[in-house]
Short mmCIF file of N, CA and C in Angstrom, two decimals:
data_model
loop_
_atom_site.label_atom_id
_atom_site.label_comp_id
_atom_site.label_asym_id
_atom_site.label_seq_id
_atom_site.Cartn_x
_atom_site.Cartn_y
_atom_site.Cartn_z
N MET G 269 0.68 -1.25 0.06
CA MET G 269 0.20 -0.05 0.05
C MET G 269 0.94 1.33 -0.10
N ILE G 270 0.44 2.34 -0.86
CA ILE G 270 1.26 3.21 -0.81
C ILE G 270 0.86 4.25 0.22
N ALA G 271 1.81 5.25 0.86
CA ALA G 271 1.02 6.16 1.93
C ALA G 271 1.30 7.53 0.97
N LEU G 272 -0.11 8.31 1.23
CA LEU G 272 -0.15 9.38 0.31
C LEU G 272 0.10 10.63 1.36
N PRO G 273 0.70 11.60 1.10
CA PRO G 273 0.84 12.98 1.51
C PRO G 273 -0.71 13.13 2.21
N SER G 274 -0.86 13.98 3.22
CA SER G 274 -2.08 14.23 3.75
C SER G 274 -2.22 15.81 4.36
N SER G 275 -1.05 16.46 3.59
CA SER G 275 -1.45 18.00 4.03
C SER G 275 -2.36 18.76 3.45
N ALA G 276 -2.92 19.85 3.84
CA ALA G 276 -3.92 20.32 3.03
C ALA G 276 -3.54 20.66 1.75
N ASN G 277 -2.46 21.28 1.53
CA ASN G 277 -2.09 21.72 -0.22
C ASN G 277 -2.12 20.41 -1.09
N ASP G 278 -1.83 19.19 -0.36
CA ASP G 278 -1.99 17.81 -1.28
C ASP G 278 -3.57 17.48 -1.60
N ARG G 279 -4.46 17.75 -0.87
CA ARG G 279 -5.61 17.51 -0.93
C ARG G 279 -6.21 17.79 -2.30
N CYS G 280 -5.88 18.99 -2.97
CA CYS G 280 -6.48 19.60 -4.26
C CYS G 280 -5.68 18.83 -5.16
N VAL G 281 -4.64 17.84 -5.32
CA VAL G 281 -4.00 17.13 -6.38
C VAL G 281 -4.91 15.90 -6.31
N PRO G 282 -5.41 15.23 -7.52
CA PRO G 282 -5.93 14.09 -7.58
C PRO G 282 -4.85 12.93 -6.93
N SER G 283 -5.69 11.99 -6.18
CA SER G 283 -4.64 11.03 -5.53
C SER G 283 -3.68 10.19 -6.57
N GLU G 284 -4.41 9.78 -7.77
CA GLU G 284 -3.61 8.96 -8.87
C GLU G 284 -2.37 9.68 -9.38
N ARG G 285 -2.26 11.24 -9.18
CA ARG G 285 -1.16 11.99 -9.60
C ARG G 285 -0.09 12.15 -8.28
N ARG G 286 -0.68 11.84 -7.04
CA ARG G 286 0.18 12.17 -6.20
C ARG G 286 1.28 11.09 -5.71
N ALA G 287 0.87 9.65 -6.01
CA ALA G 287 1.62 8.65 -5.66
C ALA G 287 2.90 8.49 -6.68
N ASN G 288 3.97 8.18 -5.88
CA ASN G 288 4.93 7.87 -6.67
C ASN G 288 6.06 8.94 -7.52
N ILE G 289 5.96 10.17 -7.01
CA ILE G 289 6.02 11.48 -7.86
C ILE G 289 7.75 11.59 -7.27
N GLY G 290 8.35 10.78 -6.61
CA GLY G 290 9.84 10.85 -6.30
C GLY G 290 10.07 12.15 -5.92
N GLY G 291 9.28 12.76 -5.04
CA GLY G 291 9.75 14.08 -4.37
C GLY G 291 8.76 15.07 -3.69
N PRO G 292 9.16 15.97 -2.92
CA PRO G 292 8.17 16.74 -2.27
C PRO G 292 7.28 17.43 -3.50
N MET G 293 6.14 17.72 -3.04
CA MET G 293 5.25 18.21 -4.14
C MET G 293 5.74 19.63 -4.67
N SER G 294 6.46 20.20 -3.82
CA SER G 294 7.29 21.77 -4.33
C SER G 294 8.28 21.45 -5.35
N ARG G 295 8.39 20.37 -5.40
CA ARG G 295 9.68 20.31 -6.63
C ARG G 295 9.23 19.38 -7.79
N THR G 296 7.72 19.38 -8.06
CA THR G 296 7.13 18.84 -9.22
C THR G 296 7.01 20.18 -10.24
N ARG G 297 7.22 19.76 -11.51
CA ARG G 297 7.00 20.55 -12.57
C ARG G 297 6.42 19.90 -13.69
N SER G 298 5.84 20.55 -14.77
CA SER G 298 5.58 20.01 -15.94
C SER G 298 5.96 21.01 -17.24
N GLU G 299 6.35 20.25 -18.18
CA GLU G 299 7.21 20.79 -19.13
C GLU G 299 5.84 20.85 -20.59
N HIS G 300 6.03 21.63 -21.64
CA HIS G 300 5.29 21.22 -22.67
C HIS G 300 5.98 21.54 -23.88
N VAL G 301 6.38 20.29 -24.59
CA VAL G 301 6.98 20.62 -25.89
C VAL G 301 6.43 21.14 -26.88
N VAL G 302 7.42 21.99 -27.44
CA VAL G 302 6.98 23.06 -28.21
C VAL G 302 8.01 23.08 -29.37
N SER G 303 8.60 22.19 -29.75
CA SER G 303 9.32 21.94 -30.80
C SER G 303 9.42 20.60 -31.39
N THR G 304 10.10 20.44 -32.44
CA THR G 304 10.05 18.90 -32.79
C THR G 304 11.28 18.82 -34.15
N LEU G 305 11.83 17.68 -33.98
CA LEU G 305 12.81 17.66 -35.32
C LEU G 305 12.13 16.94 -36.51
N LEU G 306 10.90 16.48 -36.43
CA LEU G 306 10.10 16.04 -37.47
C LEU G 306 9.85 17.22 -38.41
N GLY G 307 10.06 17.05 -39.61
CA GLY G 307 9.65 18.11 -40.91
C GLY G 307 10.64 19.17 -41.22
N ARG G 308 11.73 18.81 -40.44
CA ARG G 308 12.78 19.59 -40.71
C ARG G 308 13.68 19.35 -42.25
N ASP G 309 13.61 20.18 -43.48
CA ASP G 309 14.32 19.67 -44.62
C ASP G 309 15.52 20.13 -44.44
N GLU G 310 16.08 21.10 -43.48
CA GLU G 310 17.74 21.46 -43.71
C GLU G 310 18.16 21.60 -42.43
N GLY G 311 19.65 21.58 -42.52
CA GLY G 311 20.43 21.66 -41.04
C GLY G 311 20.96 20.33 -41.25
N ALA G 312 21.83 20.25 -40.08
CA ALA G 312 22.55 19.07 -39.36
C ALA G 312 21.61 17.80 -39.24
N ILE G 313 20.60 18.30 -38.69
CA ILE G 313 19.70 17.42 -38.20
C ILE G 313 18.76 17.33 -38.91
N ARG G 314 18.22 16.04 -40.08
CA ARG G 314 16.86 16.63 -41.10
C ARG G 314 16.23 15.58 -40.74
N CYS G 315 14.71 15.54 -41.02
CA CYS G 315 13.76 14.50 -40.71
C CYS G 315 12.54 15.28 -41.48
N PRO G 316 12.97 15.05 -42.85
CA PRO G 316 11.65 15.79 -43.87
C PRO G 316 10.54 14.72 -44.01
N ARG G 317 9.39 15.50 -44.14
CA ARG G 317 8.54 14.81 -44.32
C ARG G 317 8.30 14.24 -45.70
N SER G 318 7.98 12.92 -45.63
CA SER G 318 7.77 12.18 -46.78
C SER G 318 6.40 11.96 -47.53
N LEU G 319 5.60 11.54 -46.51
CA LEU G 319 4.12 11.51 -47.03
C LEU G 319 2.99 11.88 -45.90
N ARG G 320 1.90 11.86 -46.65
CA ARG G 320 0.35 12.31 -45.80
C ARG G 320 -0.29 11.26 -45.99
N LEU G 321 -0.94 10.36 -45.51
CA LEU G 321 -1.67 9.30 -45.55
C LEU G 321 -2.92 9.21 -44.86
N GLY G 322 -3.96 9.47 -45.08
CA GLY G 322 -5.48 9.09 -44.41
C GLY G 322 -6.16 8.95 -45.51
N LEU G 323 -7.08 8.04 -45.23
CA LEU G 323 -8.41 7.47 -45.83
C LEU G 323 -9.76 8.17 -45.33
N LYS G 324 -10.59 8.64 -46.18
CA LYS G 324 -11.90 8.88 -45.38
C LYS G 324 -13.32 8.02 -45.81
N PHE G 325 -13.42 7.28 -44.83
CA PHE G 325 -14.73 6.17 -45.50
C PHE G 325 -15.88 6.70 -45.16
N PRO G 326 -17.03 6.48 -45.73
CA PRO G 326 -18.52 6.67 -45.43
C PRO G 326 -18.76 6.07 -44.09
N SER G 327 -19.83 7.01 -43.38
CA SER G 327 -19.91 6.60 -42.05
C SER G 327 -20.87 5.27 -42.26
N ARG G 328 -20.27 4.27 -41.54
CA ARG G 328 -21.03 3.07 -41.05
C ARG G 328 -20.47 1.91 -42.15
N ALA G 329 -19.37 2.31 -42.61
CA ALA G 329 -18.80 1.55 -43.78
C ALA G 329 -17.49 0.64 -42.94
N ASP G 330 -17.57 -0.42 -43.33
CA ASP G 330 -16.45 -1.49 -42.67
C ASP G 330 -15.11 -1.21 -43.65
N PRO G 331 -14.22 -0.56 -43.18
CA PRO G 331 -12.96 -0.10 -43.68
C PRO G 331 -12.32 -1.03 -44.64
N VAL G 332 -12.30 -2.47 -43.91
CA VAL G 332 -11.68 -3.74 -44.56
C VAL G 332 -12.39 -4.08 -45.59
N ARG G 333 -13.70 -4.18 -45.52
CA ARG G 333 -14.71 -4.79 -46.50
C ARG G 333 -14.49 -3.66 -47.74
N ALA G 334 -14.45 -2.51 -47.41
CA ALA G 334 -14.45 -1.94 -48.55
C ALA G 334 -13.19 -1.54 -49.54
N ILE G 335 -12.16 -1.98 -48.74
CA ILE G 335 -10.69 -1.64 -49.70
C ILE G 335 -10.59 -3.04 -50.17
N GLU G 336 -11.19 -4.16 -49.72
CA GLU G 336 -11.02 -5.39 -50.27
C GLU G 336 -11.97 -5.63 -51.49
N LYS G 337 -13.17 -4.82 -51.52
CA LYS G 337 -14.19 -4.74 -52.44
C LYS G 337 -13.44 -4.12 -53.83
N ILE G 338 -12.61 -3.02 -53.49
CA ILE G 338 -12.25 -1.93 -54.58
C ILE G 338 -10.79 -2.91 -55.01
N LEU G 339 -10.12 -3.89 -54.16
CA LEU G 339 -9.02 -4.53 -54.71
C LEU G 339 -9.66 -5.40 -55.57
N LEU G 340 -10.73 -6.46 -55.27
CA LEU G 340 -11.06 -7.60 -55.97
C LEU G 340 -11.61 -7.03 -57.32
N ALA G 341 -12.33 -5.44 -57.31
CA ALA G 341 -12.79 -5.10 -58.61
C ALA G 341 -11.44 -4.52 -59.55
N GLY G 342 -10.64 -4.24 -59.23
CA GLY G 342 -9.28 -4.31 -59.85
C GLY G 342 -8.51 -5.38 -60.32
N GLY G 343 -9.10 -6.19 -60.00
CA GLY G 343 -8.46 -7.59 -60.42
C GLY G 343 -7.13 -8.15 -59.74
N TYR G 344 -6.99 -7.91 -58.35
CA TYR G 344 -6.25 -8.20 -57.44
C TYR G 344 -6.48 -9.52 -56.72
N ALA G 345 -5.52 -10.50 -56.68
CA ALA G 345 -6.06 -11.56 -55.44
C ALA G 345 -5.70 -11.18 -54.19
N GLY G 346 -4.94 -10.35 -53.96
CA GLY G 346 -4.54 -10.01 -52.47
C GLY G 346 -3.83 -8.71 -52.22
N ALA G 347 -3.86 -8.35 -51.20
CA ALA G 347 -3.20 -7.17 -50.83
C ALA G 347 -1.71 -6.96 -51.50
N GLU G 348 -1.15 -8.22 -51.33
CA GLU G 348 0.54 -8.31 -51.33
C GLU G 348 0.75 -8.23 -52.81
N ASP G 349 -0.37 -8.48 -53.76
CA ASP G 349 -0.02 -8.22 -55.05
C ASP G 349 0.22 -6.71 -55.36
N LEU G 350 -0.22 -5.75 -54.60
CA LEU G 350 -0.23 -4.08 -54.65
C LEU G 350 1.27 -3.74 -54.63
N ARG G 351 2.04 -4.67 -54.24
CA ARG G 351 3.48 -4.46 -54.18
C ARG G 351 4.45 -4.15 -55.36
N GLU G 352 3.58 -4.78 -56.47
CA GLU G 352 4.17 -4.68 -57.77
C GLU G 352 3.78 -3.64 -58.38
N GLU G 353 2.59 -2.87 -58.18
CA GLU G 353 2.09 -1.94 -58.77
C GLU G 353 2.29 -0.38 -58.34
N PHE G 354 3.11 -0.18 -57.00
CA PHE G 354 3.44 1.11 -56.45
C PHE G 354 4.65 1.04 -56.23
N ALA G 355 5.42 2.00 -56.21
CA ALA G 355 6.86 2.44 -55.46
C ALA G 355 6.52 2.58 -53.95
N LEU G 356 7.29 1.62 -53.37
CA LEU G 356 7.10 2.20 -52.15
C LEU G 356 8.85 2.64 -51.60
N PRO G 357 8.51 3.51 -50.26
CA PRO G 357 9.63 4.23 -49.85
C PRO G 357 10.66 2.75 -49.32
N GLU G 358 11.75 3.24 -49.64
CA GLU G 358 12.76 1.81 -49.70
C GLU G 358 13.29 1.64 -47.85
N GLY G 359 13.35 2.41 -47.32
CA GLY G 359 13.59 2.36 -46.02
C GLY G 359 12.17 2.38 -44.84
N ARG G 360 12.70 2.45 -43.75
CA ARG G 360 11.72 2.61 -42.54
C ARG G 360 11.36 4.02 -42.67
N LEU G 361 10.05 4.58 -42.08
CA LEU G 361 9.91 5.61 -42.00
C LEU G 361 9.20 5.95 -40.61
N ILE G 362 9.33 6.98 -39.96
CA ILE G 362 8.87 7.38 -38.57
C ILE G 362 7.41 8.17 -38.91
N CYS G 363 6.23 7.39 -38.27
CA CYS G 363 5.08 8.05 -38.36
C CYS G 363 4.37 8.76 -37.36
N ARG G 364 3.58 9.75 -37.59
CA ARG G 364 3.01 10.35 -36.21
C ARG G 364 1.50 10.49 -36.66
N PRO G 365 0.77 10.79 -36.00
CA PRO G 365 -0.72 11.06 -36.42
C PRO G 365 -1.02 12.62 -36.96
N LEU G 366 -1.93 12.12 -38.20
CA LEU G 366 -2.38 13.51 -38.73
C LEU G 366 -2.78 14.52 -37.90
N ALA G 367 -2.64 15.91 -38.11
CA ALA G 367 -3.48 16.86 -36.93
C ALA G 367 -5.04 16.51 -37.12
N LYS G 368 -5.77 17.05 -36.18
CA LYS G 368 -7.00 16.89 -36.08
C LYS G 368 -7.62 17.84 -37.48
N GLY G 369 -8.75 17.37 -38.12
CA GLY G 369 -9.20 18.03 -39.28
C GLY G 369 -8.32 18.21 -40.58
N ALA G 370 -7.12 17.38 -40.24
CA ALA G 370 -6.38 17.41 -41.67
C ALA G 370 -7.16 16.51 -42.91
N ARG G 371 -7.03 17.06 -43.92
CA ARG G 371 -7.68 16.47 -45.03
C ARG G 371 -7.44 14.96 -45.31
N ARG G 372 -8.23 14.11 -45.62
CA ARG G 372 -8.03 12.88 -45.90
C ARG G 372 -8.55 12.39 -47.62
N LEU G 373 -8.22 11.42 -48.15
CA LEU G 373 -8.81 11.33 -49.19
C LEU G 373 -9.98 10.37 -48.91
N PRO G 374 -11.24 10.77 -49.97
CA PRO G 374 -12.40 10.11 -49.64
C PRO G 374 -12.14 8.74 -50.34
N VAL G 375 -12.36 7.99 -49.90
CA VAL G 375 -12.73 6.62 -50.49
C VAL G 375 -13.48 6.47 -51.77
N ARG G 376 -14.90 7.14 -51.25
CA ARG G 376 -15.98 6.80 -52.15
C ARG G 376 -15.70 7.60 -53.68
N GLU G 377 -15.30 9.01 -53.41
CA GLU G 377 -15.04 9.67 -54.44
C GLU G 377 -13.79 9.56 -55.49
N SER G 378 -12.89 9.08 -54.82
CA SER G 378 -11.61 9.17 -55.32
C SER G 378 -11.37 8.02 -56.48
N PRO G 379 -10.35 8.01 -57.27
CA PRO G 379 -10.01 7.15 -58.20
C PRO G 379 -9.49 5.49 -57.40
N ALA G 380 -9.77 4.47 -58.06
CA ALA G 380 -9.47 3.32 -57.15
C ALA G 380 -7.82 3.10 -57.09
N ARG G 381 -7.16 3.41 -57.96
CA ARG G 381 -5.67 3.52 -57.68
C ARG G 381 -5.30 4.25 -56.81
N LEU G 382 -5.81 5.51 -56.41
CA LEU G 382 -5.11 6.05 -55.54
C LEU G 382 -5.33 5.68 -54.32
N VAL G 383 -6.73 5.28 -54.30
CA VAL G 383 -6.97 4.49 -52.67
C VAL G 383 -6.51 3.28 -52.28
N LEU G 384 -6.21 2.52 -53.41
CA LEU G 384 -5.56 1.32 -53.25
C LEU G 384 -3.92 1.84 -52.65
N GLU G 385 -3.31 2.40 -53.08
CA GLU G 385 -1.95 2.91 -53.13
C GLU G 385 -1.82 3.33 -51.62
N GLN G 386 -2.94 4.37 -50.92
CA GLN G 386 -2.82 4.76 -49.67
C GLN G 386 -3.37 3.29 -48.66
N ALA G 387 -3.95 2.61 -48.79
CA ALA G 387 -4.37 1.42 -48.30
C ALA G 387 -3.14 0.68 -48.02
N LEU G 388 -2.48 0.23 -49.43
CA LEU G 388 -1.18 -0.31 -49.12
C LEU G 388 -0.31 -0.12 -48.13
N LEU G 389 -0.07 1.49 -48.27
CA LEU G 389 0.76 2.14 -47.38
C LEU G 389 0.51 2.11 -45.74
N LEU G 390 -0.76 2.47 -45.73
CA LEU G 390 -1.04 2.24 -44.39
C LEU G 390 -1.21 0.63 -43.65
N GLY G 391 -1.37 -0.45 -44.63
CA GLY G 391 -1.13 -1.36 -44.40
C GLY G 391 0.06 -1.86 -43.85
N LEU G 392 1.32 -0.97 -44.43
CA LEU G 392 2.39 -1.32 -43.97
C LEU G 392 3.08 -0.39 -42.67
N CYS G 393 2.28 0.20 -42.15
CA CYS G 393 2.45 1.13 -40.95
C CYS G 393 1.75 0.45 -39.38
N THR G 394 2.77 0.77 -38.78
CA THR G 394 1.89 0.87 -37.62
C THR G 394 1.81 2.11 -36.82
N ALA G 395 1.26 2.29 -35.62
CA ALA G 395 1.01 3.93 -35.43
C ALA G 395 2.45 4.71 -35.34
N GLN G 396 3.53 4.02 -35.05
CA GLN G 396 4.95 4.83 -35.04
C GLN G 396 5.73 4.51 -36.34
N LEU G 397 5.61 3.61 -36.93
CA LEU G 397 6.54 3.00 -37.99
C LEU G 397 5.95 2.52 -39.43
N PHE G 398 6.42 3.07 -40.47
CA PHE G 398 6.44 2.61 -41.78
C PHE G 398 7.62 1.34 -41.94
N ASP G 399 7.14 0.23 -42.37
CA ASP G 399 8.14 -0.81 -42.68
C ASP G 399 7.68 -1.45 -44.12
N PRO G 400 8.69 -1.23 -44.96
CA PRO G 400 8.20 -1.96 -46.27
C PRO G 400 8.51 -3.32 -46.51
N GLU G 401 9.23 -3.97 -45.38
CA GLU G 401 9.47 -5.31 -45.22
C GLU G 401 8.43 -6.06 -44.44
N ARG G 402 7.60 -5.52 -43.66
CA ARG G 402 6.54 -6.13 -43.14
C ARG G 402 5.16 -6.50 -43.71
N PRO G 403 4.26 -7.60 -43.72
CA PRO G 403 3.46 -7.97 -44.36
C PRO G 403 2.27 -7.02 -44.23
N VAL G 404 1.56 -6.79 -45.44
CA VAL G 404 0.58 -5.79 -45.39
C VAL G 404 -0.97 -6.11 -44.43
N LEU G 405 -0.82 -5.44 -43.70
CA LEU G 405 -2.14 -5.77 -42.70
C LEU G 405 -2.85 -4.83 -42.39
N TRP G 406 -4.37 -5.22 -43.03
CA TRP G 406 -5.44 -4.40 -43.27
C TRP G 406 -6.42 -4.60 -42.35
N THR G 407 -6.75 -3.59 -41.15
CA THR G 407 -7.68 -3.61 -40.03
C THR G 407 -8.02 -2.52 -39.86
N GLN G 408 -9.44 -2.61 -39.30
CA GLN G 408 -10.14 -1.27 -39.02
C GLN G 408 -9.04 -0.13 -38.69
N ALA G 409 -7.98 -0.60 -37.49
CA ALA G 409 -7.43 0.44 -37.15
C ALA G 409 -6.28 1.04 -38.00
N SER G 410 -5.73 -0.08 -38.99
CA SER G 410 -4.67 0.56 -39.98
C SER G 410 -5.21 1.57 -40.59
N LEU G 411 -6.48 0.96 -41.40
CA LEU G 411 -7.03 1.85 -42.38
C LEU G 411 -7.97 3.11 -42.25
N THR G 412 -7.90 3.34 -40.90
CA THR G 412 -8.61 4.58 -40.47
C THR G 412 -7.52 5.44 -39.86
N ARG G 413 -6.38 5.08 -39.55
CA ARG G 413 -5.39 5.89 -39.45
C ARG G 413 -5.15 7.07 -40.07
N GLY G 414 -4.33 8.08 -39.82
CA GLY G 414 -4.18 9.34 -40.35
C GLY G 414 -2.92 9.51 -40.41
N LEU G 415 -1.87 9.48 -41.02
CA LEU G 415 -0.47 9.47 -40.68
C LEU G 415 0.38 10.57 -41.88
N GLU G 416 1.66 11.26 -40.86
CA GLU G 416 2.39 11.85 -41.39
C GLU G 416 3.89 11.02 -41.33
N LEU G 417 4.15 10.69 -42.63
CA LEU G 417 5.65 9.66 -42.53
C LEU G 417 6.65 10.73 -42.87
N PHE G 418 7.57 10.51 -41.94
CA PHE G 418 9.10 11.27 -41.99
C PHE G 418 10.18 10.40 -41.99
N ASP G 419 11.09 10.93 -43.08
CA ASP G 419 12.22 10.32 -43.41
C ASP G 419 13.32 10.51 -42.41
N PRO G 420 13.72 9.41 -41.96
CA PRO G 420 14.89 9.61 -40.73
C PRO G 420 16.32 9.78 -41.16
N ALA G 421 16.92 9.44 -42.45
CA ALA G 421 17.88 9.51 -42.71
C ALA G 421 18.95 10.71 -42.51
N GLY G 422 18.51 11.80 -42.36
CA GLY G 422 19.19 13.00 -42.19
C GLY G 422 19.43 13.01 -40.36
N PHE G 423 18.72 12.12 -40.10
CA PHE G 423 18.68 12.51 -38.23
C PHE G 423 20.36 12.47 -37.85
N TYR G 424 20.74 11.36 -37.90
CA TYR G 424 22.23 10.48 -37.44
C TYR G 424 23.27 11.40 -37.88
N ALA G 425 23.20 12.78 -38.13
CA ALA G 425 24.44 13.39 -39.26
C ALA G 425 25.46 13.12 -38.65
#
């Protein structure tokens, strides 16, 4: 059991934030990150943005079914067949979520080829990493993610 401070000043902080703070309450502080290395195109440390990915599905649509339907209509046997159709980035890329409200490619109104290319790339991403060597995995989570991909090649200058 963890003993929590009981002074009057400590009662205004929720108990889940008081446990295991590593020091007196007077020594705690918080920092807000206001800078990033992602998106820098110049300088000794570079991590330029390579791609922006995001599909917009109609409401109540199952993303996996919608993409598989487009895939079959295009004459492809499976998602892995798309590797031969599209040029993939050669190495791993860093991913971060798209900003809220960022524009996504509408699945219903867009050309099938553009939709399948984005679906392929999203299927090769986790929430943090694009890896062209991993299998194409289409799940509701992977297809509904909005991501910006950054090339870390210039990070280790």
